[in-house]
Coordinates of N, CA and C in Angstrom, one line a residue:
X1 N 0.8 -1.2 0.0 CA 0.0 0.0 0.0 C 0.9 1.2 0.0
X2 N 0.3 2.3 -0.5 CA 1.0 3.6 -0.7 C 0.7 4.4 0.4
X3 N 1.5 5.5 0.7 CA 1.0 6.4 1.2 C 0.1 7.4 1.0
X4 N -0.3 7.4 0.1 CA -0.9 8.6 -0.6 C -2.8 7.2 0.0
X5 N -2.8 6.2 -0.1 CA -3.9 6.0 0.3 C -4.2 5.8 2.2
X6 N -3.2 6.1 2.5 CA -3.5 6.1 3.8 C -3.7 7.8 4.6
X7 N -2.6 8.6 3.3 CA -3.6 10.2 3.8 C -5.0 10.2 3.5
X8 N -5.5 9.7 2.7 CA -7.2 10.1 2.1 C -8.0 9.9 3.7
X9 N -6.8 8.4 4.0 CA -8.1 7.9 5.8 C -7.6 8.9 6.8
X10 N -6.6 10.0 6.3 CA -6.2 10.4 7.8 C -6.4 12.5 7.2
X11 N -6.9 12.8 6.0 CA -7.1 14.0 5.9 C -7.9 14.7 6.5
X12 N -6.9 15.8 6.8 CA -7.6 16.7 7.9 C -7.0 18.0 7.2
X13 N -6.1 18.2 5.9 CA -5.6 19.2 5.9 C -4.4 19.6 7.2
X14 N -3.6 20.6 6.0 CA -2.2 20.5 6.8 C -2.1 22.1 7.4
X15 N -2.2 22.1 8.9 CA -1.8 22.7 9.6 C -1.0 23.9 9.3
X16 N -0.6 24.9 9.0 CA 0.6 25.9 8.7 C 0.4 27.2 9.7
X17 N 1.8 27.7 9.8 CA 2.4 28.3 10.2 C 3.5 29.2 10.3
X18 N 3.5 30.7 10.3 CA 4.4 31.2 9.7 C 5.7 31.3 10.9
X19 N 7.1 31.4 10.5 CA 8.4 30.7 11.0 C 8.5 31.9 12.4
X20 N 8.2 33.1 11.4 CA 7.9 34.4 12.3 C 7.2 34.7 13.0
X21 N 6.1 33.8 13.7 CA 5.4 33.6 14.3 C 5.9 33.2 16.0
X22 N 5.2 33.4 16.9 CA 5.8 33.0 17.9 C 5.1 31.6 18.7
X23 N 5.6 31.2 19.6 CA 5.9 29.3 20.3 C 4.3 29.6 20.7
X24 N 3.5 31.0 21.4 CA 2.8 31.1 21.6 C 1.5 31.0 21.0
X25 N 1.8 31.8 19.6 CA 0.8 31.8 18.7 C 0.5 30.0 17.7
X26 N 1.8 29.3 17.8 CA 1.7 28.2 17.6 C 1.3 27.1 18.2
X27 N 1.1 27.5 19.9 CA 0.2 26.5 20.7 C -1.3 27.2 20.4
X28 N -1.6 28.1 20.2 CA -2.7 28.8 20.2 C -3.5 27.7 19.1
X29 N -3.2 28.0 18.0 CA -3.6 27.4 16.3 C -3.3 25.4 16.7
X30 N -2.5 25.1 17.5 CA -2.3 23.7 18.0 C -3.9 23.3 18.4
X31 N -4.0 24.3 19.5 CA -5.1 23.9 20.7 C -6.4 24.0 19.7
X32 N -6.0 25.0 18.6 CA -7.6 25.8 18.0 C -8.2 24.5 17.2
X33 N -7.1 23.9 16.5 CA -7.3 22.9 15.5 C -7.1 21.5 16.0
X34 N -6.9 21.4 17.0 CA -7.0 20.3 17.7 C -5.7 19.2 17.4
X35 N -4.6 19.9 16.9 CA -3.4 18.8 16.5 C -2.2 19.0 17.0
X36 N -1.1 18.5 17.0 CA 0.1 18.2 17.6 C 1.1 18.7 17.1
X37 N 0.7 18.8 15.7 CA 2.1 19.4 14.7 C 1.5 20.4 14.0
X38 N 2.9 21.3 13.7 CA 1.7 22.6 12.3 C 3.5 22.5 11.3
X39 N 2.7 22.9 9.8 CA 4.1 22.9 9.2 C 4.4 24.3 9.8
X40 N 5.7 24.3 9.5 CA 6.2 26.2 9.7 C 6.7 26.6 8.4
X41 N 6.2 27.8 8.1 CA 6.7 28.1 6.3 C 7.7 29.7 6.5
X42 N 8.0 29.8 5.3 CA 9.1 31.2 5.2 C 9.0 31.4 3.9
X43 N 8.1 32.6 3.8 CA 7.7 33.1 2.1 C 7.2 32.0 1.4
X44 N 6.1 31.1 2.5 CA 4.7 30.1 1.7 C 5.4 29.1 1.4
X45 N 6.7 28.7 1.7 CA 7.7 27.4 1.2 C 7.9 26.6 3.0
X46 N 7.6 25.1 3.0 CA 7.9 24.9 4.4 C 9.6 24.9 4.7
X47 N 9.3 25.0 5.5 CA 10.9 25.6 6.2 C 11.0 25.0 7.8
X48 N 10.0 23.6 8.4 CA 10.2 23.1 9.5 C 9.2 22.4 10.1
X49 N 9.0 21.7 11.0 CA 8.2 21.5 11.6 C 7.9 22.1 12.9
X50 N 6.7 22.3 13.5 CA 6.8 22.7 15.4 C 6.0 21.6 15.7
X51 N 6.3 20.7 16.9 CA 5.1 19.6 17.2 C 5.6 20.0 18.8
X52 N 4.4 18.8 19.0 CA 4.3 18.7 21.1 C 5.7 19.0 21.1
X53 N 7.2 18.0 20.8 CA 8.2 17.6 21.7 C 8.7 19.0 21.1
X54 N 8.7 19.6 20.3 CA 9.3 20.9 20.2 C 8.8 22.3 21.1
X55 N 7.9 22.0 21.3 CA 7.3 22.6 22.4 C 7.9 22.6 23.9
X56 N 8.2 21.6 24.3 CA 8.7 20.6 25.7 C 10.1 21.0 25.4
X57 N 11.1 21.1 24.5 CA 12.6 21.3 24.0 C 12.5 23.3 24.0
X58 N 11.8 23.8 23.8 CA 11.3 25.0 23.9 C 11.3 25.6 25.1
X59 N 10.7 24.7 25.9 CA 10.3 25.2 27.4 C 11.6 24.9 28.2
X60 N 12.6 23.9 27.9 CA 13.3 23.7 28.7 C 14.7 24.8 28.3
X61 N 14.7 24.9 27.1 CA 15.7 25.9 26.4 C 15.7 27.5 27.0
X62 N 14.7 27.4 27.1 CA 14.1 29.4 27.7 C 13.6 29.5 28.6
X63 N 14.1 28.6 29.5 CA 13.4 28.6 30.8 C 12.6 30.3 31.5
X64 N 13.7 31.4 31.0 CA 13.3 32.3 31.6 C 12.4 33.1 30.5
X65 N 12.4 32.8 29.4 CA 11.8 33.2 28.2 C 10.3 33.1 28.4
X66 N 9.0 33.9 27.4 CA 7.8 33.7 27.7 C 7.7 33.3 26.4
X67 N 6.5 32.4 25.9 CA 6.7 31.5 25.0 C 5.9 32.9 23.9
X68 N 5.9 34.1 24.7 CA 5.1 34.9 23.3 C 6.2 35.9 22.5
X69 N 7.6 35.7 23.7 CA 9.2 36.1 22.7 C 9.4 34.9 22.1
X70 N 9.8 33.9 21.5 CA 10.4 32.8 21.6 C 9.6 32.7 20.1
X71 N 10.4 33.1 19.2 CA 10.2 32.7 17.4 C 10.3 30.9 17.0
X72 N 9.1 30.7 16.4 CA 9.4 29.6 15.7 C 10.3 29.2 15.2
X73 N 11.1 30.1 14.9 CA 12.2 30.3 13.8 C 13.3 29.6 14.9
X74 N 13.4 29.8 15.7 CA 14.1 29.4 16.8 C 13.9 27.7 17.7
X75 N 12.2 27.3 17.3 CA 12.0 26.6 18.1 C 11.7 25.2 17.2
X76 N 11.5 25.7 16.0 CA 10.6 24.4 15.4 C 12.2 23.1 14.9
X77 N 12.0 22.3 14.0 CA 12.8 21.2 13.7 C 12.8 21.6 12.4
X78 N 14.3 21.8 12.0 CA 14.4 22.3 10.2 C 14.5 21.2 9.6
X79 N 15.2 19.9 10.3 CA 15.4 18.7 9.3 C 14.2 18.3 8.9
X80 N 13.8 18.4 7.6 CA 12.4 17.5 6.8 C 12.6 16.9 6.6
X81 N 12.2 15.7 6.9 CA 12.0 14.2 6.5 C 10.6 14.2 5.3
X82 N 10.5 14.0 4.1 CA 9.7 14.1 3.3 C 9.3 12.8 2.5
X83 N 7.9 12.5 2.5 CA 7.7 11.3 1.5 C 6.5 11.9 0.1
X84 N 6.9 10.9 -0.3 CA 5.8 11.4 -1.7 C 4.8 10.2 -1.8
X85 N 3.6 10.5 -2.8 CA 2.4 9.9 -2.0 C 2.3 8.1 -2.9
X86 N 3.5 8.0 -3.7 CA 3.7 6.8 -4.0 C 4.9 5.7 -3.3
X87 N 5.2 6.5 -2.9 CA 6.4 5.6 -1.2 C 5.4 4.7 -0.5
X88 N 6.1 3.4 -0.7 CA 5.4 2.5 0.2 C 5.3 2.6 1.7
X89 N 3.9 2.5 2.2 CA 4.0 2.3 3.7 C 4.9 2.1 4.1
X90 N 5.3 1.0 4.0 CA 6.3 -0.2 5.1 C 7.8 0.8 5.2
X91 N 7.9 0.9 3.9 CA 9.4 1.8 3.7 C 9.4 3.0 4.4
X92 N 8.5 3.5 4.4 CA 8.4 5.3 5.0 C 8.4 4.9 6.1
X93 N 7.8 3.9 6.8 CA 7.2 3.7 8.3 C 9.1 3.3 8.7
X94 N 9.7 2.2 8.1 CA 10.7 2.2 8.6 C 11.9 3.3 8.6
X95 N 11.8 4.5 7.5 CA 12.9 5.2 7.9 C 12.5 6.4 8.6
X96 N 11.0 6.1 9.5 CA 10.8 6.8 10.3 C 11.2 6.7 11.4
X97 N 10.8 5.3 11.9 CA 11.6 5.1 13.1 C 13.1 5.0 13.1
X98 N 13.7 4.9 11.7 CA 15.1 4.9 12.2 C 15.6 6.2 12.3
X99 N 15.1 7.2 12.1 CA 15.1 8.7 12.1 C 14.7 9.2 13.2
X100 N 13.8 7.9 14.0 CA 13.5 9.0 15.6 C 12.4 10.0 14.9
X101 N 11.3 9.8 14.2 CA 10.8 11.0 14.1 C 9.0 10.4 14.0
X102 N 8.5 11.7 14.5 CA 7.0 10.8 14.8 C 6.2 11.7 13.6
X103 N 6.5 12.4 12.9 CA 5.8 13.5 11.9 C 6.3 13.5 10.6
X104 N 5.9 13.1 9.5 CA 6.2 13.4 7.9 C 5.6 13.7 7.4
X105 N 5.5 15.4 6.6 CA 4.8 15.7 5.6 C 5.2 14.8 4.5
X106 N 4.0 14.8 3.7 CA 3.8 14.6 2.1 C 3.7 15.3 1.3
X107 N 5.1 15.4 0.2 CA 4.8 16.2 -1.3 C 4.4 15.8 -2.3
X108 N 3.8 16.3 -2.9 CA 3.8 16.2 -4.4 C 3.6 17.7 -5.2
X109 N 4.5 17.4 -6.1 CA 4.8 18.7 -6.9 C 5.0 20.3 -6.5
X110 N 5.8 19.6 -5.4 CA 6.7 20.7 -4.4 C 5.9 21.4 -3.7
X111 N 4.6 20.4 -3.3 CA 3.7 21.1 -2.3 C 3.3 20.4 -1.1
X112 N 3.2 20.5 0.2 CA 2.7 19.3 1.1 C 1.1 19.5 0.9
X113 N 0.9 18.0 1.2 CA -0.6 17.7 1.0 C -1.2 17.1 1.8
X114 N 0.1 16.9 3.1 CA -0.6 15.9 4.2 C 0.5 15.9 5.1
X115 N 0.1 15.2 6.0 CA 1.5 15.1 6.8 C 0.8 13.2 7.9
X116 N 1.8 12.7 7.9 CA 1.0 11.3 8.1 C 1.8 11.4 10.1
X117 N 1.6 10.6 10.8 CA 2.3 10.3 12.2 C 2.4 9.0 11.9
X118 N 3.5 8.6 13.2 CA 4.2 7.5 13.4 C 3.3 6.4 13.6
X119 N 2.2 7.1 14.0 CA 0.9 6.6 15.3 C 0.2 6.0 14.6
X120 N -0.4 6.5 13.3 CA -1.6 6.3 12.5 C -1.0 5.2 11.7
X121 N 0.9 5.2 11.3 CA 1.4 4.6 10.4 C 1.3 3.2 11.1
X122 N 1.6 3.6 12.6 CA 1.8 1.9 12.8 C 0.6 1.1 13.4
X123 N -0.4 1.8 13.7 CA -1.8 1.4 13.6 C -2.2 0.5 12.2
X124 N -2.0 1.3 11.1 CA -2.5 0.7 9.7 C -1.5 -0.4 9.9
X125 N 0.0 -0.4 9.7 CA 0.8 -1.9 9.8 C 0.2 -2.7 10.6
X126 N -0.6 -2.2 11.8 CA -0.8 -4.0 12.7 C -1.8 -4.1 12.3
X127 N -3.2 -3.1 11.8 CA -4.1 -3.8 11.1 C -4.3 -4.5 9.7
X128 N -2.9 -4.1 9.5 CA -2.6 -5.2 7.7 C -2.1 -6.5 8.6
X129 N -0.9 -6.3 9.7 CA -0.7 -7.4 9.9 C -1.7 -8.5 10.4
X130 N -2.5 -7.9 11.3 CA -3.8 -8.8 12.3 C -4.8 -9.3 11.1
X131 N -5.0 -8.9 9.8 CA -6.3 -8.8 8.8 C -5.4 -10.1 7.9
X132 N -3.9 -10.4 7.6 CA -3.1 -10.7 7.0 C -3.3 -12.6 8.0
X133 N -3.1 -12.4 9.7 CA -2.7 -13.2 10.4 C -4.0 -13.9 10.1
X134 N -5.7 -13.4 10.2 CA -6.8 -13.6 10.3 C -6.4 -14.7 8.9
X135 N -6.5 -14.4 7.9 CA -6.3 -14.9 6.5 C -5.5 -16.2 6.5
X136 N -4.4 -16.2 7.0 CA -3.7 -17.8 7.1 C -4.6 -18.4 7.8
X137 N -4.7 -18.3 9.0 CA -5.4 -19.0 9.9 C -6.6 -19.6 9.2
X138 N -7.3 -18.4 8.3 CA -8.8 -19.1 7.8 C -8.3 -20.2 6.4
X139 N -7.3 -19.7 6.3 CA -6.1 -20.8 4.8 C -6.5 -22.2 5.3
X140 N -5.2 -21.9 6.4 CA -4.9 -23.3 7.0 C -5.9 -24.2 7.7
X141 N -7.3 -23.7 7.8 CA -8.5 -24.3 8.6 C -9.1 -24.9 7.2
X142 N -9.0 -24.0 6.2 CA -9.7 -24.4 5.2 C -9.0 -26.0 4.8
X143 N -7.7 -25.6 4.5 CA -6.7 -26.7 3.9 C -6.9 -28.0 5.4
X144 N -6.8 -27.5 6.6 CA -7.2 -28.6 7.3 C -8.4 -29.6 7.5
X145 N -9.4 -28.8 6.6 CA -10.7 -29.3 6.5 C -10.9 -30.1 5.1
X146 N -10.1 -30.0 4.5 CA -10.0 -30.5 3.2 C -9.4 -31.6 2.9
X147 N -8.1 -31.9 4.1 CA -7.1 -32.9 4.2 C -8.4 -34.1 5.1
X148 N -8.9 -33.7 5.9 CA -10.1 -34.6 6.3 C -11.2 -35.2 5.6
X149 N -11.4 -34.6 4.5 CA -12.6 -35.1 3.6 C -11.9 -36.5 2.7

């Protein structure tokens, strides 16, 4: 399975946020829209992520800071990890975890169109794998019912 069919079950539209913006105004738009991650952009091009654990790495960094000085620009994660919507599950899901990372936007044609989590990714794997396990089992009952006749 592709990724591009597992955004269709998880669209909700992608979160944005401008880089110039502050840690504040980005929990604000977090809380408003009810999600964990927003992209961060710089002249409408993404330029980072901000999620919960950036948030938590934020608070501990500026301890004396109020989160309404404290620029995105400063706070969010520049490394993008990017997939495109014909990357296989399995493959994306793995160089997620070896990347340590729980959030991947999706491009196509230099635009994000989604952004998937670690969460949703490995939910879909154990219900291919549980739906997959279901399947032998009903194989091998069949084939065992057949070796009896």
């Amino acid at each position: 399975m592709e990724v591009l069919a597992l955004l269709k079950d998880n669209a909700r539209g992608v979160p944005t946020i401008a880089s110039s913006q502050t840690v504040e105004d980005a929990i604000c738009v977090m809380a408003g829209r009810k999600v964990s991650v927003l992209l961060v952009t710089e002249n409408d091009q993404p330029a980072g992520i901000f999620s919960k654990e950036d948030l938590f790495k934020s608070l501990l960094e500026n301890k004396t800071a109020a989160f309404s000085e404290i620029k995105l620009e400063n706070a969010m994660t520049r490394n993008l990890f990017l997939a495109k919507p014909e990357d296989p599950i399995a493959t994306v899901l793995s160089k997620m975890v070896a990347a340590d990372i729980n959030y991947l936007p999706v491009i196509e044609d230099k635009k994000i169109i989604g952004i998937l989590t670690l969460k949703n990714m490995m939910k879909h794997q154990i219900d291919a794998l549980t739906d997959e396990i279901h399947q032998l089992k009903d194989y091998i009952a069949d084939l065992h019912e057949a070796g009896q006749d």
